[in-house]
């Protein structure tokens, strides 16, 4: 089996690192972590939304290097098809790709207003109106998927790339005390309870490094 390495940065702050890490975990592909310190200029720019491209995470699988999160998901689906990172049904696959693409390229207001920070908790946090619109759209996606495919995950019994893509949003909702309806709240708790999420969060809380710009008092 080719050696597999996943390059990531801060587990506390980097939502893209979490997405890539979950995708590899869901695929069942053994890998080593290559962690870039969050004070690295490139990693810092990406975490603080100052970078025009996201180069972390990146997956090295033998001689193959893939660095875009959606590209990583598609590559993993090709080499580990039994993991079903994309649903078996063609229409469901198209739907899954659409909601993943929406997460990949959108929700900029949410990203800016509610940066990922697993160590923090802000009760009764006041969410900006533009971010509220993003939250409404995300919860609509969740409810539509859960209703259509029957849960417990967005596309049914199997965890897909969609669950990996939206998992960091779940952590943001917890950090910033975002109130959710019962369906979305139950889905969020399901994601947070996954062993992989618990492993990631435990490691995140042990990180000694802080990024001052993200530790402001809201």
XYZ file of C-alpha atoms in Angstrom, residues 9-216:
208
model
C -2.632 22.656 10.557
C -4.278 23.667 13.859
C -6.904 21.211 15.039
C -8.463 23.951 17.136
C -8.873 26.545 14.409
C -8.643 24.941 10.968
C -12.008 23.829 9.614
C -10.454 22.738 6.303
C -7.984 20.507 8.109
C -10.859 18.861 9.951
C -12.742 18.240 6.706
C -9.766 16.573 5.050
C -8.949 14.533 8.131
C -12.515 13.239 8.434
C -12.607 12.333 4.752
C -9.517 10.144 5.104
C -10.914 8.610 8.280
C -14.275 7.903 6.628
C -12.437 6.296 3.701
C -10.654 3.939 6.105
C -7.256 4.794 4.631
C -4.349 4.512 7.105
C -2.317 7.715 7.133
C 0.245 9.789 8.968
C -0.289 13.406 9.958
C 2.067 16.166 8.867
C 1.111 19.126 11.047
C 2.009 22.654 9.967
C 2.226 24.966 13.024
C -0.599 27.536 13.044
C 1.947 30.354 13.271
C 3.325 29.350 9.873
C 2.532 32.333 7.572
C 0.653 30.235 5.015
C -1.386 28.324 7.596
C -2.108 31.535 9.496
C -3.367 33.286 6.348
C -5.716 30.424 5.562
C -7.107 30.178 9.096
C -7.699 33.940 9.205
C -9.425 33.891 5.788
C -6.654 35.979 4.225
C -5.660 33.425 1.604
C -7.153 33.226 -1.879
C -6.575 29.470 -2.013
C -6.780 26.695 0.543
C -3.643 24.523 0.417
C -4.234 22.772 3.741
C -5.206 19.991 3.945
C -3.198 18.223 1.287
C -3.098 14.476 0.764
C 0.064 12.659 -0.342
C -0.749 9.101 -1.464
C 2.336 7.482 -2.916
C 3.350 9.768 -5.770
C -0.052 11.474 -5.926
C -0.518 14.879 -4.276
C -4.021 16.346 -3.890
C -4.621 19.613 -2.029
C -8.169 20.833 -2.649
C -10.683 19.417 -0.169
C -13.258 18.435 -2.769
C -10.519 16.957 -4.940
C -9.334 14.945 -1.931
C -12.886 13.680 -1.413
C -13.271 12.676 -5.060
C -9.847 11.004 -5.110
C -10.616 9.034 -1.952
C -13.944 7.973 -3.432
C -12.090 6.605 -6.468
C -9.438 4.650 -4.561
C -11.764 3.517 -1.733
C -15.136 3.056 -3.490
C -16.479 0.694 -0.838
C -16.326 3.523 1.692
C -19.162 5.199 -0.254
C -18.014 8.761 0.346
C -20.486 9.462 -2.441
C -23.882 7.716 -2.400
C -24.437 4.713 -4.670
C -27.503 6.242 -6.317
C -26.732 8.609 -9.210
C -29.272 11.263 -8.234
C -28.128 11.166 -4.616
C -24.498 11.508 -5.760
C -25.389 14.627 -7.719
C -27.231 16.036 -4.694
C -24.287 15.231 -2.412
C -21.838 16.927 -4.762
C -24.084 19.989 -4.921
C -24.333 20.498 -1.160
C -20.594 19.843 -0.765
C -19.828 22.387 -3.458
C -22.061 24.913 -1.729
C -20.111 24.439 1.505
C -16.794 24.569 -0.310
C -17.406 27.881 -2.059
C -20.031 29.676 0.011
C -21.105 30.813 3.462
C -18.417 33.500 3.710
C -20.421 35.511 6.268
C -20.624 32.491 8.577
C -16.892 31.820 8.214
C -16.051 35.433 9.110
C -18.527 35.844 11.968
C -18.119 32.421 13.603
C -14.503 31.251 13.148
C -13.815 27.711 14.259
C -12.485 27.589 17.823
C -13.000 24.304 19.642
C -11.522 25.536 22.932
C -13.930 28.454 23.241
C -17.591 28.854 24.143
C -19.594 32.056 23.777
C -23.056 31.699 25.371
C -25.784 33.912 23.926
C -23.504 35.022 21.101
C -25.074 37.683 18.862
C -24.911 36.470 15.252
C -24.743 39.045 12.439
C -27.751 39.154 10.132
C -25.725 38.023 7.103
C -24.411 35.063 9.049
C -27.975 34.298 10.123
C -28.859 33.890 6.442
C -26.021 31.389 6.048
C -27.190 29.489 9.128
C -30.719 29.338 7.723
C -29.458 27.962 4.417
C -27.272 25.346 6.103
C -30.038 24.109 8.378
C -32.377 23.965 5.384
C -29.872 21.724 3.587
C -29.624 19.481 6.627
C -33.390 19.146 7.056
C -33.976 18.481 3.364
C -31.293 15.798 3.248
C -32.348 14.130 6.481
C -35.988 14.064 5.354
C -35.208 12.797 1.854
C -32.678 10.093 2.739
C -33.969 9.119 6.171
C -30.857 9.858 8.254
C -29.143 9.411 10.575
C -26.556 11.134 8.361
C -27.203 13.574 5.533
C -27.424 10.871 2.870
C -28.743 7.987 4.911
C -27.087 5.313 7.004
C -23.628 5.850 5.510
C -21.426 8.818 6.324
C -20.493 10.635 3.135
C -18.307 13.526 2.096
C -21.235 15.822 2.922
C -21.041 14.965 6.626
C -17.299 15.673 6.578
C -17.836 18.991 4.812
C -20.468 20.205 7.289
C -18.889 18.824 10.489
C -16.883 22.020 11.209
C -20.125 23.992 10.992
C -21.527 21.798 13.752
C -18.579 22.769 15.958
C -19.191 26.451 15.214
C -22.816 26.117 16.275
C -21.649 24.607 19.570
C -18.944 27.233 20.156
C -21.247 30.183 19.473
C -24.348 28.750 21.134
C -26.437 28.813 17.944
C -29.990 27.711 18.682
C -31.221 24.960 16.359
C -34.505 23.193 15.755
C -34.814 19.628 17.123
C -33.928 17.920 13.814
C -30.741 19.929 13.274
C -29.821 19.784 16.948
C -30.051 15.974 16.876
C -27.935 15.824 13.733
C -25.323 18.073 15.309
C -25.139 15.907 18.413
C -24.764 12.832 16.191
C -21.796 14.390 14.415
C -20.156 15.559 17.632
C -20.535 12.075 19.136
C -18.640 10.338 16.335
C -15.430 8.731 17.660
C -13.445 10.563 14.995
C -14.783 13.931 16.143
C -14.057 13.127 19.757
C -10.500 12.148 18.815
C -10.008 15.407 16.906
C -11.478 17.583 19.670
C -9.342 15.932 22.345
C -6.224 16.697 20.311
C -7.403 20.253 19.586
C -7.802 21.028 23.261
C -4.218 19.955 23.914
C -2.764 22.404 21.408
C -0.557 24.956 23.179
C -0.489 27.457 20.313
C -2.902 30.356 20.142
C -3.692 32.753 17.345
C -4.350 36.083 19.036
C -6.637 37.400 16.301
C -9.068 34.547 16.957
C -9.031 34.794 20.728
C -10.857 38.109 20.998
